[in-house]
Coordinates of C-alpha atoms in Angstrom, one line a residue:
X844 CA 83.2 84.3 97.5
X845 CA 83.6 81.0 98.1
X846 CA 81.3 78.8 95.8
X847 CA 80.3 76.2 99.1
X848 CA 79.6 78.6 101.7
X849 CA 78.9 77.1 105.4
X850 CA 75.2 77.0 104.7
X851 CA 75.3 75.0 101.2
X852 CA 78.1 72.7 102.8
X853 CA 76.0 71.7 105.2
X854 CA 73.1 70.9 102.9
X855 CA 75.3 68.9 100.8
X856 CA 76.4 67.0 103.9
X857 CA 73.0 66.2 105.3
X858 CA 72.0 65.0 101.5
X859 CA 74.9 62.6 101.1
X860 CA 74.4 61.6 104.8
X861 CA 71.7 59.4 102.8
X862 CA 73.1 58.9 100.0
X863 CA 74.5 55.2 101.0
X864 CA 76.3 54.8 97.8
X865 CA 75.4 57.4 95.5
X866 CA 73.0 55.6 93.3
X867 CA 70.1 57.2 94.6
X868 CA 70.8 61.0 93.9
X869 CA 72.7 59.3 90.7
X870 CA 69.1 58.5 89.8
X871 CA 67.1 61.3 90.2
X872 CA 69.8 63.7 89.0
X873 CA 69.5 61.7 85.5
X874 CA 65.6 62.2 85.5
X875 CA 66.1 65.7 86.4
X876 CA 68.5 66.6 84.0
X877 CA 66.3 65.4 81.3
X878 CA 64.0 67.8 82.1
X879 CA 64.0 71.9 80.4
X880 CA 65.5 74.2 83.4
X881 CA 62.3 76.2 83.4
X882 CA 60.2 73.0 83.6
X883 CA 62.2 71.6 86.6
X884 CA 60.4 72.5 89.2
X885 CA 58.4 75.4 90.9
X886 CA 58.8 75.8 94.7
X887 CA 56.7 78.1 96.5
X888 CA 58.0 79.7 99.1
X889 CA 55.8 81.6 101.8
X890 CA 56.4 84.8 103.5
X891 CA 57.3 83.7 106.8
X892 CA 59.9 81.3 105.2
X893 CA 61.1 83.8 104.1
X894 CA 61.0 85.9 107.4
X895 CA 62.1 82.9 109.9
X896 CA 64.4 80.8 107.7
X897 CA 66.2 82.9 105.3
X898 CA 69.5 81.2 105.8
X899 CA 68.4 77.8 105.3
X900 CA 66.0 78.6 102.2
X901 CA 69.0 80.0 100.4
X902 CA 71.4 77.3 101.1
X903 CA 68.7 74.5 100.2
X904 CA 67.6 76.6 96.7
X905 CA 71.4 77.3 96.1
X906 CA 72.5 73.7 96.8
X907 CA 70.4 72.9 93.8
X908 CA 72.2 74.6 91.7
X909 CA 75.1 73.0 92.6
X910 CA 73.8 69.6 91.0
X911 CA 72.8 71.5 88.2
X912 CA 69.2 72.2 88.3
X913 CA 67.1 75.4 88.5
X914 CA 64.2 76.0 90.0
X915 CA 61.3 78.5 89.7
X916 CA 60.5 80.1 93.4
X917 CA 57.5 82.1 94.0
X918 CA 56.9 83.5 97.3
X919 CA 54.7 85.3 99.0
X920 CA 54.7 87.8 101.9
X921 CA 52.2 87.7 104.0
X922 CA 53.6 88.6 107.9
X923 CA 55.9 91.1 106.2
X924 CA 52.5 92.9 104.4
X925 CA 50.6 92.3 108.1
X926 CA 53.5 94.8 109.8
X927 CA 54.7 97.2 106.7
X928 CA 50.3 97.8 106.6
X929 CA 50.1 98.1 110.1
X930 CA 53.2 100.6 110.1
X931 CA 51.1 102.5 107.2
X932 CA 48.1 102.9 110.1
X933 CA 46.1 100.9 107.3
X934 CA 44.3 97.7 108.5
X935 CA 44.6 94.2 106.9
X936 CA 40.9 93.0 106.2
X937 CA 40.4 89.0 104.5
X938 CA 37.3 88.0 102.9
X939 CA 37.2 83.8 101.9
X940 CA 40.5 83.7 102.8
X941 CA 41.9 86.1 100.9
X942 CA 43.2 90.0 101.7
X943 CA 41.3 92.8 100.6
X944 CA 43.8 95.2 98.8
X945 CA 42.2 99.0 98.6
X946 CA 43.9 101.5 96.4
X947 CA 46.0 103.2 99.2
X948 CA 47.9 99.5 100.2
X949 CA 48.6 99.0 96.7
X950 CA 52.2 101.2 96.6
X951 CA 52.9 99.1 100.2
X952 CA 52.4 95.6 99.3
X953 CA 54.4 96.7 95.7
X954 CA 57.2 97.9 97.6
X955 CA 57.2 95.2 100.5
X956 CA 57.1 92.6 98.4
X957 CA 59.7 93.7 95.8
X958 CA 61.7 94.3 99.2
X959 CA 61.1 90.6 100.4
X960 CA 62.1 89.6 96.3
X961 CA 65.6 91.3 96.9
X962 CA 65.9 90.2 100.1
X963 CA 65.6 86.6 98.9
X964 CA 68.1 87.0 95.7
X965 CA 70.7 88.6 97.7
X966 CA 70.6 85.6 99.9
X967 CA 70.7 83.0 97.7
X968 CA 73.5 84.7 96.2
X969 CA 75.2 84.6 99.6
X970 CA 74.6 81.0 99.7
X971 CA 76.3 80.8 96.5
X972 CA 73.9 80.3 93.8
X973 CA 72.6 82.3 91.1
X974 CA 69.6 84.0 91.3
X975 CA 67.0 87.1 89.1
X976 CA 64.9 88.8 90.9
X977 CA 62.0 88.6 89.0
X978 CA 59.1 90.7 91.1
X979 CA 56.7 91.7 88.3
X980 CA 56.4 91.2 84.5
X981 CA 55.2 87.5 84.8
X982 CA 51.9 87.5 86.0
X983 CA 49.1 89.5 83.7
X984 CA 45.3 89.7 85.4
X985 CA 42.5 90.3 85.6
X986 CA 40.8 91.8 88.8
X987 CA 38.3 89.8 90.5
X988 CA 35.6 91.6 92.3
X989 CA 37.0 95.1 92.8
X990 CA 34.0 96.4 95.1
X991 CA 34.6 93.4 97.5
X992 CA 38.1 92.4 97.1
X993 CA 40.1 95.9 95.6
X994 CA 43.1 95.3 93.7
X995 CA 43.3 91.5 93.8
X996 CA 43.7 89.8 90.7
X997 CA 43.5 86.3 89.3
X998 CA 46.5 85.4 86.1
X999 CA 44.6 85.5 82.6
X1000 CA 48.1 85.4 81.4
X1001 CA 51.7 83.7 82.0
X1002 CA 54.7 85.6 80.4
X1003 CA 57.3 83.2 80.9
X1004 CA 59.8 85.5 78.5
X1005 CA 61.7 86.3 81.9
X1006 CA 61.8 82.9 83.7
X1007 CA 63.0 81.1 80.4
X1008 CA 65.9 84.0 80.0
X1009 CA 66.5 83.0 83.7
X1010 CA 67.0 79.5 83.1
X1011 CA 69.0 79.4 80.6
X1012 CA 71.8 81.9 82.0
X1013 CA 71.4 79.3 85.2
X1014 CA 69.6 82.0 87.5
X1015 CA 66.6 80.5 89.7
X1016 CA 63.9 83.0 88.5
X1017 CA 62.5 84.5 91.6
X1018 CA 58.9 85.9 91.2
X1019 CA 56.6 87.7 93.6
X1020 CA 53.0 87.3 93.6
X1021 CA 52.8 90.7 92.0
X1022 CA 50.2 90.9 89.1
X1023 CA 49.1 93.3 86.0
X1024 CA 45.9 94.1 84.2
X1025 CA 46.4 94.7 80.6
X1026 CA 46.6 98.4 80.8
X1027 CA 48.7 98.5 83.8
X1028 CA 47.2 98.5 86.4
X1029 CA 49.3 97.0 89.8
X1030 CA 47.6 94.0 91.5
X1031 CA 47.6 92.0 94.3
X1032 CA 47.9 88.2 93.5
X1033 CA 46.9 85.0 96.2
X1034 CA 50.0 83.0 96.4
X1035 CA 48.6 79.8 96.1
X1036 CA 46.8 80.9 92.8
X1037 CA 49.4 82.0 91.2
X1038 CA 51.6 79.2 91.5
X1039 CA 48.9 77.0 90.1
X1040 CA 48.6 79.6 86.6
X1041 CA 52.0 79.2 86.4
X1042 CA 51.9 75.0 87.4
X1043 CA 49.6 75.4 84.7
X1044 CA 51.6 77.3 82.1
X1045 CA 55.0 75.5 82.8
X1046 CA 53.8 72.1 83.5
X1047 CA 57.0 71.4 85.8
X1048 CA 58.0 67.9 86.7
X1049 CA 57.9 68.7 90.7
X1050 CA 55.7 71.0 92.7
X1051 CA 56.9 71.8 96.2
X1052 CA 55.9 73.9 98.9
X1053 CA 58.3 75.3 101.1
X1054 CA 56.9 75.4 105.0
X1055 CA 57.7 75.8 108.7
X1056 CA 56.1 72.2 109.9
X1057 CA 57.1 70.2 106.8
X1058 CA 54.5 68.7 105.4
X1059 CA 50.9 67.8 106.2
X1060 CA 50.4 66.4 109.8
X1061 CA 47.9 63.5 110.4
X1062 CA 45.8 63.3 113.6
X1063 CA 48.9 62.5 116.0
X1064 CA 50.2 65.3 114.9
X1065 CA 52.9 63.3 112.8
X1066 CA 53.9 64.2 109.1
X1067 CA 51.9 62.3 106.3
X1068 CA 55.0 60.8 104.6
X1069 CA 52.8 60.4 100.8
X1070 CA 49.1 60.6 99.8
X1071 CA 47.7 59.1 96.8
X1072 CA 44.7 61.1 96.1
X1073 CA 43.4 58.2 93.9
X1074 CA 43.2 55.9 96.6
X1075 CA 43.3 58.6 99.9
X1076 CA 41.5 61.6 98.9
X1077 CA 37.5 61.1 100.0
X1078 CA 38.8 59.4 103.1
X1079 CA 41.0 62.7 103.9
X1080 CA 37.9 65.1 103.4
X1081 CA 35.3 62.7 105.6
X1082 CA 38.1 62.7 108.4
X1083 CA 36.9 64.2 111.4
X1084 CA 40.7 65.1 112.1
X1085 CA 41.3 66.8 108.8
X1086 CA 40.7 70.4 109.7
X1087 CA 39.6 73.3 107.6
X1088 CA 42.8 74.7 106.1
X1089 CA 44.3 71.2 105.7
X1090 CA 40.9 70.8 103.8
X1091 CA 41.5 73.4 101.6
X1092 CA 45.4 72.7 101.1
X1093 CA 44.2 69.3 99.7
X1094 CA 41.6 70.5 97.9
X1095 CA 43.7 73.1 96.2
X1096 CA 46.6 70.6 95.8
X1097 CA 44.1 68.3 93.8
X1098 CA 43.0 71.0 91.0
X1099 CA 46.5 72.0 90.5
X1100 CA 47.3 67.9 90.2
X1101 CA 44.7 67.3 87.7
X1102 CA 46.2 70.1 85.5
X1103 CA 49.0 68.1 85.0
X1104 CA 50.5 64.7 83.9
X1105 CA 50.2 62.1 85.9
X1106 CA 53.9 61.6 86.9
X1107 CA 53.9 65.2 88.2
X1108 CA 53.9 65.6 91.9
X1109 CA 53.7 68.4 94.8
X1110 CA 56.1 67.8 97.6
X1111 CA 55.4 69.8 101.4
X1112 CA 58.3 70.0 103.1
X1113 CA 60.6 72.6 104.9
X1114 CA 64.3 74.2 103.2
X1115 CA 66.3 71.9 105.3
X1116 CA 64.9 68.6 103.9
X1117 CA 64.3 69.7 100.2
X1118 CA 67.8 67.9 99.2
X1119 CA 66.5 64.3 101.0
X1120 CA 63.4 64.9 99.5
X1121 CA 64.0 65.2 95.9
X1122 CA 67.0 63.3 95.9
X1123 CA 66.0 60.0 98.2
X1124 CA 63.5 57.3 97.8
X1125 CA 62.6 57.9 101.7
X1126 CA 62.2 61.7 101.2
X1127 CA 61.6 63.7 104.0
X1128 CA 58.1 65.5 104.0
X1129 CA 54.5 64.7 102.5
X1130 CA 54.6 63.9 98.9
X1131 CA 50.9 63.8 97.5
X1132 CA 50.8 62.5 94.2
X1133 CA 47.2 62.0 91.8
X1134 CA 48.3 58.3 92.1
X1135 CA 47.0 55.0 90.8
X1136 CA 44.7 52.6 92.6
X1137 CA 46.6 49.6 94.8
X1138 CA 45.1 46.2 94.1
X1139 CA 45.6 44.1 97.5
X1140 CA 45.3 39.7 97.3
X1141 CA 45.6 37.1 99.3
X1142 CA 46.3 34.6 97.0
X1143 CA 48.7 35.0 93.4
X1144 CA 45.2 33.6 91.4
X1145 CA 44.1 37.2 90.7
X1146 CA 47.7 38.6 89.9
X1147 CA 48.8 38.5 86.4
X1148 CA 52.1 36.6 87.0
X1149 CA 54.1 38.1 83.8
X1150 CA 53.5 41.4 84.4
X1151 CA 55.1 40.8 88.3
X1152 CA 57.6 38.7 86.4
X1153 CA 58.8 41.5 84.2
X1154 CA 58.5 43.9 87.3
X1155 CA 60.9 42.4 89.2
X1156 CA 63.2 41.4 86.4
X1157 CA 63.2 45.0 86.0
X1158 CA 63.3 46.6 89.2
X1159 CA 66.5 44.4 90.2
X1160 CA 68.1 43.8 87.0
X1161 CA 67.9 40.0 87.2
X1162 CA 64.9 38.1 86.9
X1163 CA 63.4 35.2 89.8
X1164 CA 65.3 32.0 89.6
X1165 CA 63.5 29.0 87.6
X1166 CA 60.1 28.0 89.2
X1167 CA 60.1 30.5 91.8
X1168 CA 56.4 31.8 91.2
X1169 CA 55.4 28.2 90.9
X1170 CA 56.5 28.1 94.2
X1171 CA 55.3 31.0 95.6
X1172 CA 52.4 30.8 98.3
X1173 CA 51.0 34.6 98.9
X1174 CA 49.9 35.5 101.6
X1175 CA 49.3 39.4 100.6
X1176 CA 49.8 41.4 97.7
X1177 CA 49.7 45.1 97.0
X1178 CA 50.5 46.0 93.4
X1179 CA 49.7 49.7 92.2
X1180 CA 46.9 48.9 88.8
X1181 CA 50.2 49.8 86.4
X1182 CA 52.1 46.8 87.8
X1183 CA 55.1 49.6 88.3
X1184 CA 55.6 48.5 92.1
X1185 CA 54.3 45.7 94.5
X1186 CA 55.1 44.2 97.8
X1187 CA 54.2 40.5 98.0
X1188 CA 54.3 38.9 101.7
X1189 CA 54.6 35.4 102.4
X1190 CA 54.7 33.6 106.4
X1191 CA 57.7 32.6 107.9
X1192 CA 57.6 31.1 111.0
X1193 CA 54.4 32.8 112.0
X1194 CA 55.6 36.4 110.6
X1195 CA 54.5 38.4 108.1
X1196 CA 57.2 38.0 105.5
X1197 CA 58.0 40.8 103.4
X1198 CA 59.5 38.3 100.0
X1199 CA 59.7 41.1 97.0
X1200 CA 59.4 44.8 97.3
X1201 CA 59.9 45.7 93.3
X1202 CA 59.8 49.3 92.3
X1203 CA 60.7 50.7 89.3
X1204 CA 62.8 53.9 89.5
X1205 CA 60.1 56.0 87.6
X1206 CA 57.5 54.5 90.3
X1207 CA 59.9 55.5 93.0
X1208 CA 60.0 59.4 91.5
X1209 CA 56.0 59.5 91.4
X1210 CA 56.0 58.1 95.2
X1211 CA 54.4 55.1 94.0
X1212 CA 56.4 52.7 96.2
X1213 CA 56.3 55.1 99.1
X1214 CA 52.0 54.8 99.0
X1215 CA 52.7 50.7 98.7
X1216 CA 55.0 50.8 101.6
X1217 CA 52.5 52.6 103.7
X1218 CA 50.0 50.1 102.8
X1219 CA 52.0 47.2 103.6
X1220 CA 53.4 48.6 107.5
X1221 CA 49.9 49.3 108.0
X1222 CA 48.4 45.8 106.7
X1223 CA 51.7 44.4 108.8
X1224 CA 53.0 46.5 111.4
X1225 CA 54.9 43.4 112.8
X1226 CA 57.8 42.6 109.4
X1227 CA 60.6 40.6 108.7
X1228 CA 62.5 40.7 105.5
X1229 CA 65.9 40.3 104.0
X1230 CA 68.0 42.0 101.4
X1231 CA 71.2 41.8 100.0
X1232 CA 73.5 44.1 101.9
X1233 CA 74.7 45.5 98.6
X1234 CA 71.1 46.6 97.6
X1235 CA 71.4 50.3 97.5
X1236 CA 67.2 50.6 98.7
X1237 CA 68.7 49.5 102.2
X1238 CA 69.4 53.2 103.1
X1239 CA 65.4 53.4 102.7
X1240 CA 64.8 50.1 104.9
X1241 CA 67.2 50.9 107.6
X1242 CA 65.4 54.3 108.0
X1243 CA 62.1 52.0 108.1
X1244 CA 63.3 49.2 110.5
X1245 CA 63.3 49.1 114.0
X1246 CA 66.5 46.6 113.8
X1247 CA 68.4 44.9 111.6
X1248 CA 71.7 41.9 111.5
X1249 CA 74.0 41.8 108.8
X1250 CA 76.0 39.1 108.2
X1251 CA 78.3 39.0 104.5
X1252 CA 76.1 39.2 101.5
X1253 CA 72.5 39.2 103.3
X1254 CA 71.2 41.9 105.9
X1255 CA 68.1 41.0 108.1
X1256 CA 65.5 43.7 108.9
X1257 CA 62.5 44.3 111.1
X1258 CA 60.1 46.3 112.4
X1259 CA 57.5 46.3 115.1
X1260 CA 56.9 46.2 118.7
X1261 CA 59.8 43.4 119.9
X1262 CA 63.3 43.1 120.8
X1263 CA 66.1 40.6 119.4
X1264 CA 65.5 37.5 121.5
X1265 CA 62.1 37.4 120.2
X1266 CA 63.3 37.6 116.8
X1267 CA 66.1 35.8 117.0
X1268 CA 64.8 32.3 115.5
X1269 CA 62.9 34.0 112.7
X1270 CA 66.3 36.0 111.8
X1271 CA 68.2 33.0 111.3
X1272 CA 65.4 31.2 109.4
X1273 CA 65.3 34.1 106.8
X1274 CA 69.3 34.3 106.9
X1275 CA 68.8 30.4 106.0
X1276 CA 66.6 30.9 102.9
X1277 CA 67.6 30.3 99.2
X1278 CA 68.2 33.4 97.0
X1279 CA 65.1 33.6 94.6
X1280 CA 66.5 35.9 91.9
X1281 CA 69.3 34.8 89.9
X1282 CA 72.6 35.8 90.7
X1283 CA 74.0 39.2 90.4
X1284 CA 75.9 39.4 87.4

């Protein structure tokens, strides 16, 4: 078997297509690889992922491999339950959401979703990675409300015997949502509540959930590229747009955030982007983090000045040349309360200037600059800035612009609702500026 297969080639393809000079997935792959196997990550996987993109799941989970990391999947089943129940002449009945399992479904939904299990090994295998099918022996439960609900049950207990022996022989354990009481007894487990025992149980460094659309769409129908519940939450659940199972997604999202540490994250995205979006600053579905508050000023009076100092020092390796924040007249300001990434504007010409955009790479990992970015596009949707054309974050502004001139060591951007005449006077003033950091060594 050959150990890049079509599918996994083509992942690796579409990843380095971003990868402008390597530094990026260089970066993250470091963080990663820090990081126990087992506490890498947890993707969850639903059924009709499963059922509708097979091929591309595999190749994305396998790809992973291939850079050295090893996820933990679970995954549901849900359309493959609705038709092997409906085969079986037994209906599928939901309370609150969640499916009533009598006695009689119990030896379907065991062998359906052990089924869907293999189905998924065998094709990451295929793909070229390493896989154990892992269907029960993880999950121990209780059951809920047997006269309501039947066999569904909620984990009392995480085994994680399996998925650490997994790991460590560099095999993506792959559990089903199948659960035990203590004296045996087969159950039924929600999806979504397992992963979040086991979230619990392995506090992984990334959560991400595996979907047909992508990520969470806001009211044009567009994908949220990052909520900060800190800063984004209440205004999600008063939107009149937000609708009920969005609601609950967020909702759910939020108890399994605040289980964990703060620099964990749950990423909503679908097989083919899972590369770009743990791998690039951009990323490429909704990344909803339990974030830190942004503080926005019009003025640099009510910044503390050292701590921007040191985070730009940081974030570019060089610090600002002599007398630059002397100099420095702000026109707006949006620093997360950690002082781990800011945007500072100035006016050039008339235009919003965008003059530092400083985050540091464990900032970039928690989605930190990706919530500052939003709120600076949104305070100033028209945006000129400049960057050196060696600065490997211009893979993430070119993605971001609507144009952009290069000319040797500096590159132009902008974005908003005008063409290049318009912009041609400003362009040249910014190519004309001084460099305000020191030299690159």
């Amino acid at each position: 078997m050959s150990s890049n297969p079509p599918g996994v080639r083509q992942t690796i393809v579409q990843l380095l297509s971003h990868m402008r000079d390597g530094k990026e997935i260089r970066e993250y792959l470091h963080r990663f690889s820090g990081i126990d196997q087992e506490r890498f990550a947890v993707i969850k996987v639903g059924g009709a992922v499963i059922q509708d993109d097979l091929e591309g799941l595999a190749a994305a989970l396998a790809f992973l491999q291939t850079v050295g990391l090893t996820p933990v999947v679970v995954h549901g089943g849900g359309p493959q339950l609705d038709t092997a129940l409906e085969a079986a002449g037994i209906e599928t009945e939901r309370v609150d959401g969640l499916r009533v399992t009598r006695d009689a479904a119990i030896p379907i939904i065991r062998d359906t979703l052990t089924q869907a299990n293999l189905t998924l090994v065998d094709a990451i295998r295929n793909a070229g990675g390493r896989a154990a099918a892992v269907p029960r022996g993880v999950f121990e439960a209780r059951i809920v409300d047997e006269a309501r609900l039947g066999r569904v049950g909620e984990p009392s207990r995480i085994h994680l015997d399996l998925v650490g022996s997994a790991a460590r022989a560099g095999q993506a354990a792959i559990l089903a949502c199948l659960g035990e009481t203590a004296d045996g007894k087969l159950v039924n487990i929600n999806a979504d509540v397992a992963v979040r025992a086991l979230v619990h149980a392995l506090q992984p460094y990334k959560v991400v959930f595996l979907t047909g659309t992508g990520g969470l769409l806001d009211e044009d129908g567009d994908i949220l590229s990052s909520i900060n519940l800190a800063t984004d939450f209440a205004g999600l659940m008063e939107a009149e747009w937000v609708n009920g199972g969005m609601r609950l997604k967020l909702e759910e999202i939020k108890r399994l955030l605040d289980d964990l540490p703060l620099s964990s994250s749950v990423s909503i995205t679908r097989p083919a982007e899972l590369a770009r979006e743990l791998f690039t600053h951009a990323g490429a579905g909704t990344l909803i983090r339990r974030g830190e508050r942004i503080v926005e000023a019009d003025s640099k009076d009510s910044l503390d000045l050292a701590r921007l100092d040191a985070l730009v020092t940081k974030a570019f390796g060089r610090p600002a040349i002599a007398g630059y924040w002397d100099a420095l007249t702000v026109d707006r300001a949006f620093v997360t309360e950690s002082y781990r990434a800011a945007a500072i504007t100035t006016r050039l010409d008339g235009w919003v200037y965008l003059d530092k955009f400083a985050v540091l790479d464990d900032a970039r990992g928690e989605g930190l600059g990706r919530t500052v970015w939003q709120r600076l596009v949104d305070y100033a949707p028209r945006l000129i800035w400049r960057s050196r054309t060696s600065n490997p974050v211009n893979g993430f502004y070119f993605e971001e612009c609507d144009g952009a001139v290069r000319r040797d060591d500096w590159t132009v951007f902008w974005r908003g609702d005008m063409g290049p005449t318009e912009v041609a006077g400003v362009v040249e003033t910014a190519f004309a500026l001084p460099p305000t950091l020191e030299a690159p060594q």
